[in-house]
PDB file of C-alpha atoms and ligand atoms in Angstrom:
ATOM      1  CA  VAL K 666      13.232 -26.614   2.894  1.00  0.00           C
ATOM      2  CA  ARG K 667      10.003 -25.849   0.866  1.00  0.00           C
ATOM      3  CA  GLY K 668       6.754 -27.178   2.007  1.00  0.00           C
ATOM      4  CA  SER K 669       4.923 -26.633   5.078  1.00  0.00           C
ATOM      5  CA  ASP K 670       3.304 -29.995   5.143  1.00  0.00           C
ATOM      6  CA  ARG K 671       6.570 -31.854   5.631  1.00  0.00           C
ATOM      7  CA  THR K 672       6.971 -32.248   9.316  1.00  0.00           C
ATOM      8  CA  ASP K 673       9.570 -35.205   9.050  1.00  0.00           C
ATOM      9  CA  GLY K 674      13.445 -35.354   8.683  1.00  0.00           C
ATOM     10  CA  PRO K 675      15.590 -32.217   8.483  1.00  0.00           C
ATOM     11  CA  THR K 676      12.766 -30.087   7.049  1.00  0.00           C
ATOM     12  CA  GLY K 677      10.623 -31.044  10.031  1.00  0.00           C
ATOM     13  CA  ASP K 678      13.337 -30.325  12.541  1.00  0.00           C
ATOM     14  CA  LEU K 679      14.144 -26.849  10.968  1.00  0.00           C
ATOM     15  CA  ARG K 680      10.310 -26.190  10.880  1.00  0.00           C
ATOM     16  CA  ARG K 681       9.960 -26.804  14.512  1.00  0.00           C
ATOM     17  CA  GLU K 682      13.018 -24.822  15.488  1.00  0.00           C
ATOM     18  CA  VAL K 683      11.847 -21.756  13.381  1.00  0.00           C
ATOM     19  CA  VAL K 684       8.340 -21.896  14.494  1.00  0.00           C
ATOM     20  CA  ALA K 685       9.455 -22.194  18.295  1.00  0.00           C
ATOM     21  CA  LEU K 686      11.825 -19.147  17.717  1.00  0.00           C
ATOM     22  CA  LEU K 687       8.935 -17.135  16.248  1.00  0.00           C
ATOM     23  CA  ARG K 688       6.495 -18.004  18.970  1.00  0.00           C
ATOM     24  CA  ALA K 689       8.909 -17.192  21.450  1.00  0.00           C
ATOM     25  CA  ALA K 690       9.515 -13.833  19.873  1.00  0.00           C
ATOM     26  CA  GLY K 691       5.544 -13.277  20.044  1.00  0.00           C
ATOM     27  CA  CYS K 692       4.777 -13.834  16.433  1.00  0.00           C
ATOM     28  CA  VAL K 693       1.089 -15.056  16.549  1.00  0.00           C
ATOM     29  CA  PHE K 694       1.172 -16.860  13.148  1.00  0.00           C
ATOM     30  CA  ALA K 695       4.385 -18.409  13.498  1.00  0.00           C
ATOM     31  CA  GLU K 696       3.438 -21.613  11.316  1.00  0.00           C
ATOM     32  CA  ALA K 697       2.241 -19.136   8.402  1.00  0.00           C
ATOM     33  CA  GLU K 698       5.483 -17.126   8.707  1.00  0.00           C
ATOM     34  CA  TRP K 699       7.502 -20.378   8.504  1.00  0.00           C
ATOM     35  CA  ASP K 700       5.767 -20.841   5.028  1.00  0.00           C
ATOM     36  CA  VAL K 701       6.739 -17.733   3.788  1.00  0.00           C
ATOM     37  CA  LEU K 702      10.340 -17.682   5.080  1.00  0.00           C
ATOM     38  CA  SER K 703      10.956 -21.249   3.913  1.00  0.00           C
ATOM     39  CA  GLU K 704       9.371 -20.404   0.397  1.00  0.00           C
ATOM     40  CA  SER K 705      11.643 -17.216   0.271  1.00  0.00           C
ATOM     41  CA  THR K 706      15.083 -19.067   0.322  1.00  0.00           C
ATOM     42  CA  GLY K 707      16.641 -22.230  -0.522  1.00  0.00           C
ATOM     43  CA  SER K 708      18.879 -22.947   2.390  1.00  0.00           C
ATOM     44  CA  ALA K 709      18.451 -23.900   6.024  1.00  0.00           C
ATOM     45  CA  GLU K 710      21.254 -21.338   7.002  1.00  0.00           C
ATOM     46  CA  GLU K 711      19.434 -18.618   5.065  1.00  0.00           C
ATOM     47  CA  VAL K 712      16.138 -19.576   6.891  1.00  0.00           C
ATOM     48  CA  ARG K 713      17.715 -19.257  10.087  1.00  0.00           C
ATOM     49  CA  ARG K 714      19.223 -15.946   9.445  1.00  0.00           C
ATOM     50  CA  LEU K 715      16.055 -14.545   8.120  1.00  0.00           C
ATOM     51  CA  ALA K 716      14.092 -16.039  11.191  1.00  0.00           C
ATOM     52  CA  ALA K 717      16.244 -14.459  13.523  1.00  0.00           C
ATOM     53  CA  GLN K 718      15.923 -10.895  11.828  1.00  0.00           C
ATOM     54  CA  ARG K 719      12.039 -11.631  12.191  1.00  0.00           C
ATOM     55  CA  ALA K 720      12.482 -12.620  15.715  1.00  0.00           C
ATOM     56  CA  SER K 721      14.220  -9.313  16.488  1.00  0.00           C
ATOM     57  CA  GLY K 722      10.954  -7.543  15.470  1.00  0.00           C
ATOM     58  CA  VAL K 723      11.626  -6.747  11.602  1.00  0.00           C
ATOM     59  CA  PRO K 724       8.415  -6.938   9.581  1.00  0.00           C
ATOM     60  CA  LEU K 725       8.071 -10.455   7.670  1.00  0.00           C
ATOM     61  CA  GLU K 726       7.757  -8.402   4.444  1.00  0.00           C
ATOM     62  CA  HIS K 727      10.922  -6.507   5.095  1.00  0.00           C
ATOM     63  CA  VAL K 728      12.780  -9.516   5.961  1.00  0.00           C
ATOM     64  CA  VAL K 729      11.772 -11.473   2.631  1.00  0.00           C
ATOM     65  CA  GLY K 730      11.597  -8.441   0.425  1.00  0.00           C
ATOM     66  CA  TRP K 731       8.029  -9.047  -0.769  1.00  0.00           C
ATOM     67  CA  ALA K 732       4.390  -8.626   0.257  1.00  0.00           C
ATOM     68  CA  GLU K 733       1.350 -10.137  -1.167  1.00  0.00           C
ATOM     69  CA  PHE K 734      -1.335  -7.656  -2.260  1.00  0.00           C
ATOM     70  CA  GLY K 735      -4.418  -8.283  -4.438  1.00  0.00           C
ATOM     71  CA  GLY K 736      -3.062 -11.599  -5.464  1.00  0.00           C
ATOM     72  CA  LEU K 737       0.122 -10.051  -6.602  1.00  0.00           C
ATOM     73  CA  ARG K 738       3.552 -10.459  -5.086  1.00  0.00           C
ATOM     74  CA  LEU K 739       5.232  -7.196  -4.839  1.00  0.00           C
ATOM     75  CA  ALA K 740       8.790  -6.012  -4.175  1.00  0.00           C
ATOM     76  CA  VAL K 741       9.307  -4.210  -0.778  1.00  0.00           C
ATOM     77  CA  ALA K 742      12.208  -2.894   1.043  1.00  0.00           C
ATOM     78  CA  ARG K 743      13.364  -1.665   4.501  1.00  0.00           C
ATOM     79  CA  GLU K 744      12.206   1.859   5.351  1.00  0.00           C
ATOM     80  CA  VAL K 745       9.250   1.421   3.096  1.00  0.00           C
ATOM     81  CA  PHE K 746       5.652   1.133   4.014  1.00  0.00           C
ATOM     82  CA  VAL K 747       4.263  -2.421   3.659  1.00  0.00           C
ATOM     83  CA  PRO K 748       0.925  -2.529   1.725  1.00  0.00           C
ATOM     84  CA  ARG K 749      -1.901  -3.343   3.860  1.00  0.00           C
ATOM     85  CA  ARG K 750      -4.727  -5.857   2.902  1.00  0.00           C
ATOM     86  CA  ARG K 751      -7.169  -3.346   3.872  1.00  0.00           C
ATOM     87  CA  THR K 752      -6.080  -1.268   1.060  1.00  0.00           C
ATOM     88  CA  GLU K 753      -7.303  -3.803  -1.488  1.00  0.00           C
ATOM     89  CA  LEU K 754     -10.641  -2.330  -1.229  1.00  0.00           C
ATOM     90  CA  LEU K 755      -9.350   1.099  -2.636  1.00  0.00           C
ATOM     91  CA  ALA K 756      -7.390  -0.843  -5.441  1.00  0.00           C
ATOM     92  CA  ARG K 757     -10.362  -2.714  -6.466  1.00  0.00           C
ATOM     93  CA  THR K 758     -12.585   0.124  -6.471  1.00  0.00           C
ATOM     94  CA  ALA K 759     -10.300   2.245  -8.479  1.00  0.00           C
ATOM     95  CA  ALA K 760      -9.818  -0.525 -10.904  1.00  0.00           C
ATOM     96  CA  SER K 761     -13.630  -0.993 -11.410  1.00  0.00           C
ATOM     97  CA  LEU K 762     -13.875   2.736 -12.273  1.00  0.00           C
ATOM     98  CA  ALA K 763     -10.703   2.581 -14.857  1.00  0.00           C
ATOM     99  CA  ARG K 764     -11.423   2.027 -18.400  1.00  0.00           C
ATOM    100  CA  PRO K 765      -8.843   1.039 -21.225  1.00  0.00           C
ATOM    101  CA  GLY K 766      -7.051   4.164 -22.611  1.00  0.00           C
ATOM    102  CA  GLN K 767      -7.453   6.270 -19.543  1.00  0.00           C
ATOM    103  CA  VAL K 768      -4.874   8.080 -17.302  1.00  0.00           C
ATOM    104  CA  VAL K 769      -4.721   6.765 -13.963  1.00  0.00           C
ATOM    105  CA  LEU K 770      -2.551   8.225 -10.908  1.00  0.00           C
ATOM    106  CA  ASP K 771      -1.602   6.371  -7.808  1.00  0.00           C
ATOM    107  CA  LEU K 772      -0.817   9.198  -5.483  1.00  0.00           C
ATOM    108  CA  CYS K 773       1.560   8.396  -2.422  1.00  0.00           C
ATOM    109  CA  CYS K 774       2.090   5.099  -4.234  1.00  0.00           C
ATOM    110  CA  GLY K 775       4.584   3.544  -1.903  1.00  0.00           C
ATOM    111  CA  VAL K 776       5.651   0.299  -3.522  1.00  0.00           C
ATOM    112  CA  GLY K 777       3.051   0.960  -6.171  1.00  0.00           C
ATOM    113  CA  ALA K 778       0.742  -1.650  -4.798  1.00  0.00           C
ATOM    114  CA  VAL K 779      -2.721   0.140  -5.801  1.00  0.00           C
ATOM    115  CA  ALA K 780      -1.518   0.909  -9.364  1.00  0.00           C
ATOM    116  CA  ALA K 781      -0.251  -2.684  -9.833  1.00  0.00           C
ATOM    117  CA  VAL K 782      -3.555  -4.116  -8.950  1.00  0.00           C
ATOM    118  CA  ILE K 783      -5.220  -1.574 -11.345  1.00  0.00           C
ATOM    119  CA  ALA K 784      -2.697  -2.478 -14.134  1.00  0.00           C
ATOM    120  CA  ALA K 785      -3.250  -6.102 -13.562  1.00  0.00           C
ATOM    121  CA  THR K 786      -7.233  -5.514 -13.954  1.00  0.00           C
ATOM    122  CA  VAL K 787      -7.371  -3.036 -16.789  1.00  0.00           C
ATOM    123  CA  PRO K 788      -5.585  -3.192 -19.946  1.00  0.00           C
ATOM    124  CA  ASP K 789      -3.930  -0.162 -21.766  1.00  0.00           C
ATOM    125  CA  LEU K 790      -3.906   2.397 -19.031  1.00  0.00           C
ATOM    126  CA  ASP K 791      -1.440   5.468 -18.927  1.00  0.00           C
ATOM    127  CA  ILE K 792      -0.432   4.891 -15.187  1.00  0.00           C
ATOM    128  CA  HIS K 793       1.468   7.465 -13.162  1.00  0.00           C
ATOM    129  CA  ALA K 794       2.635   6.885  -9.669  1.00  0.00           C
ATOM    130  CA  VAL K 795       4.233   9.413  -7.381  1.00  0.00           C
ATOM    131  CA  ASP K 796       5.752   9.092  -3.786  1.00  0.00           C
ATOM    132  CA  VAL K 797       7.968  11.360  -1.803  1.00  0.00           C
ATOM    133  CA  SER K 798      10.159   8.641  -0.613  1.00  0.00           C
ATOM    134  CA  GLU K 799      12.976   7.494  -3.116  1.00  0.00           C
ATOM    135  CA  ALA K 800      13.322   4.087  -1.513  1.00  0.00           C
ATOM    136  CA  ALA K 801       9.539   3.497  -2.099  1.00  0.00           C
ATOM    137  CA  ILE K 802       9.711   4.773  -5.742  1.00  0.00           C
ATOM    138  CA  ARG K 803      12.691   2.289  -6.480  1.00  0.00           C
ATOM    139  CA  CYS K 804      10.252  -0.573  -5.289  1.00  0.00           C
ATOM    140  CA  ALA K 805       7.431   1.028  -7.383  1.00  0.00           C
ATOM    141  CA  ALA K 806       9.589   1.111 -10.479  1.00  0.00           C
ATOM    142  CA  ARG K 807      10.172  -2.708  -9.982  1.00  0.00           C
ATOM    143  CA  ASN K 808       6.471  -3.459  -9.304  1.00  0.00           C
ATOM    144  CA  LEU K 809       5.248  -1.407 -12.341  1.00  0.00           C
ATOM    145  CA  ALA K 810       7.806  -2.105 -14.872  1.00  0.00           C
ATOM    146  CA  MET K 811       5.512  -4.613 -16.698  1.00  0.00           C
ATOM    147  CA  ALA K 812       2.806  -2.096 -16.642  1.00  0.00           C
ATOM    148  CA  GLY K 813       5.000   0.515 -18.523  1.00  0.00           C
ATOM    149  CA  ALA K 814       3.896   2.965 -15.650  1.00  0.00           C
ATOM    150  CA  THR K 815       5.584   6.256 -15.177  1.00  0.00           C
ATOM    151  CA  VAL K 816       6.933   6.676 -11.560  1.00  0.00           C
ATOM    152  CA  ALA K 817       8.461   9.853 -10.001  1.00  0.00           C
ATOM    153  CA  VAL K 818       9.641  11.023  -6.812  1.00  0.00           C
ATOM    154  CA  GLY K 819       7.717  14.031  -5.569  1.00  0.00           C
ATOM    155  CA  ASP K 820       5.533  16.144  -3.249  1.00  0.00           C
ATOM    156  CA  LEU K 821       1.980  14.998  -4.441  1.00  0.00           C
ATOM    157  CA  TYR K 822       1.196  16.513  -7.871  1.00  0.00           C
ATOM    158  CA  ASP K 823       4.553  18.468  -8.220  1.00  0.00           C
ATOM    159  CA  ALA K 824       6.261  15.528 -10.136  1.00  0.00           C
ATOM    160  CA  LEU K 825       3.330  15.348 -12.718  1.00  0.00           C
ATOM    161  CA  PRO K 826       3.979  16.699 -16.258  1.00  0.00           C
ATOM    162  CA  SER K 827       1.714  19.720 -16.763  1.00  0.00           C
ATOM    163  CA  ARG K 828       0.140  17.978 -19.986  1.00  0.00           C
ATOM    164  CA  LEU K 829      -1.781  15.719 -17.743  1.00  0.00           C
ATOM    165  CA  ALA K 830      -3.860  18.669 -16.361  1.00  0.00           C
ATOM    166  CA  GLY K 831      -7.558  17.951 -16.879  1.00  0.00           C
ATOM    167  CA  ARG K 832      -6.856  14.427 -18.249  1.00  0.00           C
ATOM    168  CA  VAL K 833      -6.501  12.100 -15.253  1.00  0.00           C
ATOM    169  CA  SER K 834      -9.728   9.737 -14.913  1.00  0.00           C
ATOM    170  CA  VAL K 835      -8.999   8.097 -11.611  1.00  0.00           C
ATOM    171  CA  ILE K 836      -6.700   9.388  -8.787  1.00  0.00           C
ATOM    172  CA  ALA K 837      -6.316   6.672  -6.037  1.00  0.00           C
ATOM    173  CA  ALA K 838      -4.488   7.928  -2.784  1.00  0.00           C
ATOM    174  CA  ASN K 839      -3.923   5.741   0.271  1.00  0.00           C
ATOM    175  CA  ALA K 840      -1.944   8.628   1.889  1.00  0.00           C
ATOM    176  CA  PRO K 841      -0.852   8.980   5.595  1.00  0.00           C
ATOM    177  CA  TYR K 842      -3.959   9.252   7.783  1.00  0.00           C
ATOM    178  CA  VAL K 843      -2.775   8.485  11.353  1.00  0.00           C
ATOM    179  CA  PRO K 844      -3.336  11.354  13.513  1.00  0.00           C
ATOM    180  CA  THR K 845       0.015  12.633  14.865  1.00  0.00           C
ATOM    181  CA  ASP K 846      -1.216  12.000  18.658  1.00  0.00           C
ATOM    182  CA  ALA K 847      -2.280   8.310  17.766  1.00  0.00           C
ATOM    183  CA  LEU K 848       1.292   7.446  16.169  1.00  0.00           C
ATOM    184  CA  ALA K 849       2.376   6.332  19.672  1.00  0.00           C
ATOM    185  CA  GLN K 850      -0.171   3.805  19.804  1.00  0.00           C
ATOM    186  CA  MET K 851       0.646   2.148  16.353  1.00  0.00           C
ATOM    187  CA  PRO K 852       2.013  -1.502  16.490  1.00  0.00           C
ATOM    188  CA  THR K 853       5.807  -1.478  17.102  1.00  0.00           C
ATOM    189  CA  GLU K 854       6.728  -2.964  13.810  1.00  0.00           C
ATOM    190  CA  ALA K 855       5.255   0.031  12.120  1.00  0.00           C
ATOM    191  CA  ARG K 856       6.684   2.583  14.570  1.00  0.00           C
ATOM    192  CA  LEU K 857      10.024   1.227  14.457  1.00  0.00           C
ATOM    193  CA  HIS K 858      10.280  -0.021  10.794  1.00  0.00           C
ATOM    194  CA  GLU K 859       8.064   2.286   8.628  1.00  0.00           C
ATOM    195  CA  PRO K 860       9.188   5.766   8.100  1.00  0.00           C
ATOM    196  CA  ARG K 861       7.070   8.475   9.918  1.00  0.00           C
ATOM    197  CA  VAL K 862       6.540  10.238   6.628  1.00  0.00           C
ATOM    198  CA  ALA K 863       4.332   7.120   5.697  1.00  0.00           C
ATOM    199  CA  LEU K 864       2.169   7.177   8.635  1.00  0.00           C
ATOM    200  CA  ASP K 865       1.798  10.554  10.133  1.00  0.00           C
ATOM    201  CA  GLY K 866      -1.467  12.466   8.743  1.00  0.00           C
ATOM    202  CA  GLY K 867      -1.052  15.607  10.902  1.00  0.00           C
ATOM    203  CA  PRO K 868      -3.218  16.670  13.683  1.00  0.00           C
ATOM    204  CA  ASP K 869      -6.552  14.974  12.532  1.00  0.00           C
ATOM    205  CA  GLY K 870      -4.829  12.720  10.041  1.00  0.00           C
ATOM    206  CA  LEU K 871      -6.120  14.651   6.956  1.00  0.00           C
ATOM    207  CA  ASP K 872      -3.340  17.166   6.145  1.00  0.00           C
ATOM    208  CA  LEU K 873      -2.464  15.173   2.918  1.00  0.00           C
ATOM    209  CA  HIS K 874      -5.903  14.647   2.104  1.00  0.00           C
ATOM    210  CA  ARG K 875      -6.744  18.352   2.113  1.00  0.00           C
ATOM    211  CA  ARG K 876      -4.201  18.917  -0.336  1.00  0.00           C
ATOM    212  CA  ILE K 877      -4.830  15.984  -2.540  1.00  0.00           C
ATOM    213  CA  ALA K 878      -8.703  17.136  -2.728  1.00  0.00           C
ATOM    214  CA  ALA K 879      -7.876  20.735  -3.386  1.00  0.00           C
ATOM    215  CA  GLY K 880      -5.502  19.802  -6.226  1.00  0.00           C
ATOM    216  CA  ALA K 881      -7.644  17.040  -7.831  1.00  0.00           C
ATOM    217  CA  PRO K 882     -10.163  19.383  -9.771  1.00  0.00           C
ATOM    218  CA  HIS K 883      -7.065  20.653 -11.720  1.00  0.00           C
ATOM    219  CA  TRP K 884      -5.888  17.302 -12.710  1.00  0.00           C
ATOM    220  CA  LEU K 885      -9.084  15.195 -13.181  1.00  0.00           C
ATOM    221  CA  CYS K 886     -11.041  15.377 -16.481  1.00  0.00           C
ATOM    222  CA  SER K 887     -14.869  16.055 -16.252  1.00  0.00           C
ATOM    223  CA  GLY K 888     -16.435  13.004 -14.554  1.00  0.00           C
ATOM    224  CA  GLY K 889     -13.073  11.776 -13.362  1.00  0.00           C
ATOM    225  CA  ARG K 890     -13.029  10.406  -9.775  1.00  0.00           C
ATOM    226  CA  LEU K 891     -10.612  10.819  -6.792  1.00  0.00           C
ATOM    227  CA  LEU K 892     -10.627   8.131  -4.404  1.00  0.00           C
ATOM    228  CA  ILE K 893      -9.121   8.115  -0.841  1.00  0.00           C
ATOM    229  CA  GLU K 894      -8.707   5.661   1.802  1.00  0.00           C
ATOM    230  CA  VAL K 895      -9.385   6.808   5.412  1.00  0.00           C
ATOM    231  CA  ALA K 896     -10.280   5.433   8.794  1.00  0.00           C
ATOM    232  CA  ASP K 897     -13.857   4.666   9.386  1.00  0.00           C
ATOM    233  CA  SER K 898     -13.775   7.700  12.222  1.00  0.00           C
ATOM    234  CA  GLN K 899     -12.672  10.200   9.589  1.00  0.00           C
ATOM    235  CA  HIS K 900     -15.415   9.432   7.074  1.00  0.00           C
ATOM    236  CA  ALA K 901     -17.479  12.337   7.518  1.00  0.00           C
ATOM    237  CA  ALA K 902     -14.440  14.773   7.756  1.00  0.00           C
ATOM    238  CA  ALA K 903     -12.935  13.342   4.597  1.00  0.00           C
ATOM    239  CA  ALA K 904     -16.232  13.604   2.669  1.00  0.00           C
ATOM    240  CA  ARG K 905     -16.495  17.227   3.756  1.00  0.00           C
ATOM    241  CA  LEU K 906     -12.996  18.246   2.532  1.00  0.00           C
ATOM    242  CA  CYS K 907     -13.592  16.399  -0.763  1.00  0.00           C
ATOM    243  CA  GLY K 908     -17.090  18.455  -1.118  1.00  0.00           C
ATOM    244  CA  ASP K 909     -15.078  21.646  -0.110  1.00  0.00           C
ATOM    245  CA  ALA K 910     -12.769  21.017  -3.162  1.00  0.00           C
ATOM    246  CA  GLY K 911     -15.932  20.802  -5.464  1.00  0.00           C
ATOM    247  CA  LEU K 912     -16.189  17.063  -5.769  1.00  0.00           C
ATOM    248  CA  ASP K 913     -19.468  15.318  -5.833  1.00  0.00           C
ATOM    249  CA  VAL K 914     -19.111  12.776  -2.998  1.00  0.00           C
ATOM    250  CA  SER K 915     -20.278   9.104  -2.253  1.00  0.00           C
ATOM    251  CA  ALA K 916     -18.454   6.723   0.003  1.00  0.00           C
ATOM    252  CA  ILE K 917     -17.799   2.994  -0.024  1.00  0.00           C
ATOM    253  CA  GLU K 918     -17.256   1.108   3.359  1.00  0.00           C
ATOM    254  CA  ASP K 919     -15.219  -1.928   3.623  1.00  0.00           C
ATOM    255  CA  GLY K 920     -16.237  -3.141   7.143  1.00  0.00           C
ATOM    256  CA  GLU K 921     -12.514  -3.326   8.511  1.00  0.00           C
ATOM    257  CA  GLY K 922     -12.517   0.064   9.866  1.00  0.00           C
ATOM    258  CA  THR K 923     -11.546   1.885   6.714  1.00  0.00           C
ATOM    259  CA  VAL K 924     -13.457   3.568   4.281  1.00  0.00           C
ATOM    260  CA  VAL K 925     -13.045   4.588   0.656  1.00  0.00           C
ATOM    261  CA  ILE K 926     -14.252   8.086  -0.367  1.00  0.00           C
ATOM    262  CA  VAL K 927     -15.108   8.484  -3.842  1.00  0.00           C
ATOM    263  CA  GLY K 928     -15.466  12.146  -5.253  1.00  0.00           C
ATOM    264  CA  ARG K 929     -16.278  13.011  -8.750  1.00  0.00           C
ATOM    265  CA  ALA K 930     -15.284  16.027 -10.757  1.00  0.00           C
ATOM    266  CA  GLY K 931     -17.813  18.111 -12.870  1.00  0.00           C
ATOM    267  CA  LEU K 932     -21.180  17.191 -13.719  1.00  0.00           C
ATOM    268  CA  ALA K 933     -20.642  15.314 -16.944  1.00  0.00           C
ATOM    269  CA  SER K 934     -20.821  11.580 -16.567  1.00  0.00           C
ATOM    270  CA  ARG K 935     -18.131   9.555 -18.536  1.00  0.00           C
ATOM    271  CA  ASP K 936     -19.298   6.014 -17.775  1.00  0.00           C
TER     272      ASP K 936
HETATM  273  C1  LIG Q1260       0.291   4.839   4.066  1.00  0.00           C
HETATM  274  S1  LIG Q1260       1.562   4.791   3.014  1.00  0.00           S
HETATM  275  C2  LIG Q1260       0.624   4.009   1.521  1.00  0.00           C
HETATM  276  C3  LIG Q1260       1.575   3.679   0.389  1.00  0.00           C
HETATM  277  C4  LIG Q1260       0.775   2.836  -0.674  1.00  0.00           C
HETATM  278  N1  LIG Q1260      -0.286   3.821  -1.229  1.00  0.00           N
HETATM  279  C5  LIG Q1260       0.139   1.617  -0.227  1.00  0.00           C
HETATM  280  O1  LIG Q1260      -1.262   1.516   0.109  1.00  0.00           O
HETATM  281  O2  LIG Q1260       0.675   0.857   0.117  1.00  0.00           O
HETATM  282  C6  LIG Q1260       1.686   6.493   2.538  1.00  0.00           C
HETATM  283  C7  LIG Q1260       2.851   6.896   1.381  1.00  0.00           C
HETATM  284  O3  LIG Q1260       2.714   8.237   1.156  1.00  0.00           O
HETATM  285  C8  LIG Q1260       3.849   8.815   0.911  1.00  0.00           C
HETATM  286  N2  LIG Q1260       3.966  10.383   1.095  1.00  0.00           N
HETATM  287  C9  LIG Q1260       3.669  10.739   2.347  1.00  0.00           C
HETATM  288  N3  LIG Q1260       3.759  12.279   1.998  1.00  0.00           N
HETATM  289  C10 LIG Q1260       3.692  12.358   0.739  1.00  0.00           C
HETATM  290  C11 LIG Q1260       3.833  13.618  -0.085  1.00  0.00           C
HETATM  291  N4  LIG Q1260       3.732  14.807   0.352  1.00  0.00           N
HETATM  292  N5  LIG Q1260       3.818  13.245  -1.533  1.00  0.00           N
HETATM  293  C12 LIG Q1260       3.918  12.105  -1.951  1.00  0.00           C
HETATM  294  N6  LIG Q1260       4.075  10.999  -1.230  1.00  0.00           N
HETATM  295  C13 LIG Q1260       3.876  11.094   0.006  1.00  0.00           C
HETATM  296  C14 LIG Q1260       4.845   7.815   1.826  1.00  0.00           C
HETATM  297  O4  LIG Q1260       6.090   8.111   1.527  1.00  0.00           O
HETATM  298  C15 LIG Q1260       4.229   6.551   1.723  1.00  0.00           C
HETATM  299  O5  LIG Q1260       4.921   5.769   0.843  1.00  0.00           O
END
């Protein structure tokens, strides 16, 4: 059933049937979703089964079990946060700061999307990835196996070995940053199919970031960087909390409503 360009014969019939089903269910990019569904399985029956799940509101990535991020195809699973394209800025920026031989930490890693891009960009890193969700860490273990990364379940820094204190060059964190009161306005797919712990950032959305920034100086080497993704509207507050933690702050905006704040530890430059 592969090939979206084929519109004749049985494949064309199946394509029309699936696209119509997806359109009726409100999928705006029905043709593109057909491409993904048909590419993910070999039989017409299976495509119909997956399309029915998608039409019932399950996120496409959960249906097919993979998501594209930073040019990589990553394993995802039900009840796990689906990496968003906007986070590619965080991954790219973190990769641009990492050098071979350094220790890099992906905090709140989900399926390990940020760490996977960093590992694909910079060789010979000692990568660590932590998430509180066991389901997410199972995906991260698959996605980061080739990178030889160490993955662990735990609350922020708790899962890290003490020998990493003062040795981490880059900490990248896409932690939950949706203010609790705004969760109700999130798209249905996220609200119903992604865990609340992956979305809820507390009253102002920055509960996790406060703890991440406060803990960062203990783990970062001199000149090491903490990078956090937040919404554009949280820019000033997030920069302030990094400053309060003793980090020297600069910010990079991506123009898609999110911002990556870069905080640097200590005065010595390690460029
Ligand atoms: C917005 S998702 C981002 C996941 C991943 N960084 C990405 O960009 O695809 C936030 C992640 O933080 C994790 N998380 C929430 N609270 C945490 C905590 N206290 N310690 C570690 N991970 C946590 C969630 O399980 C979820 O996977």
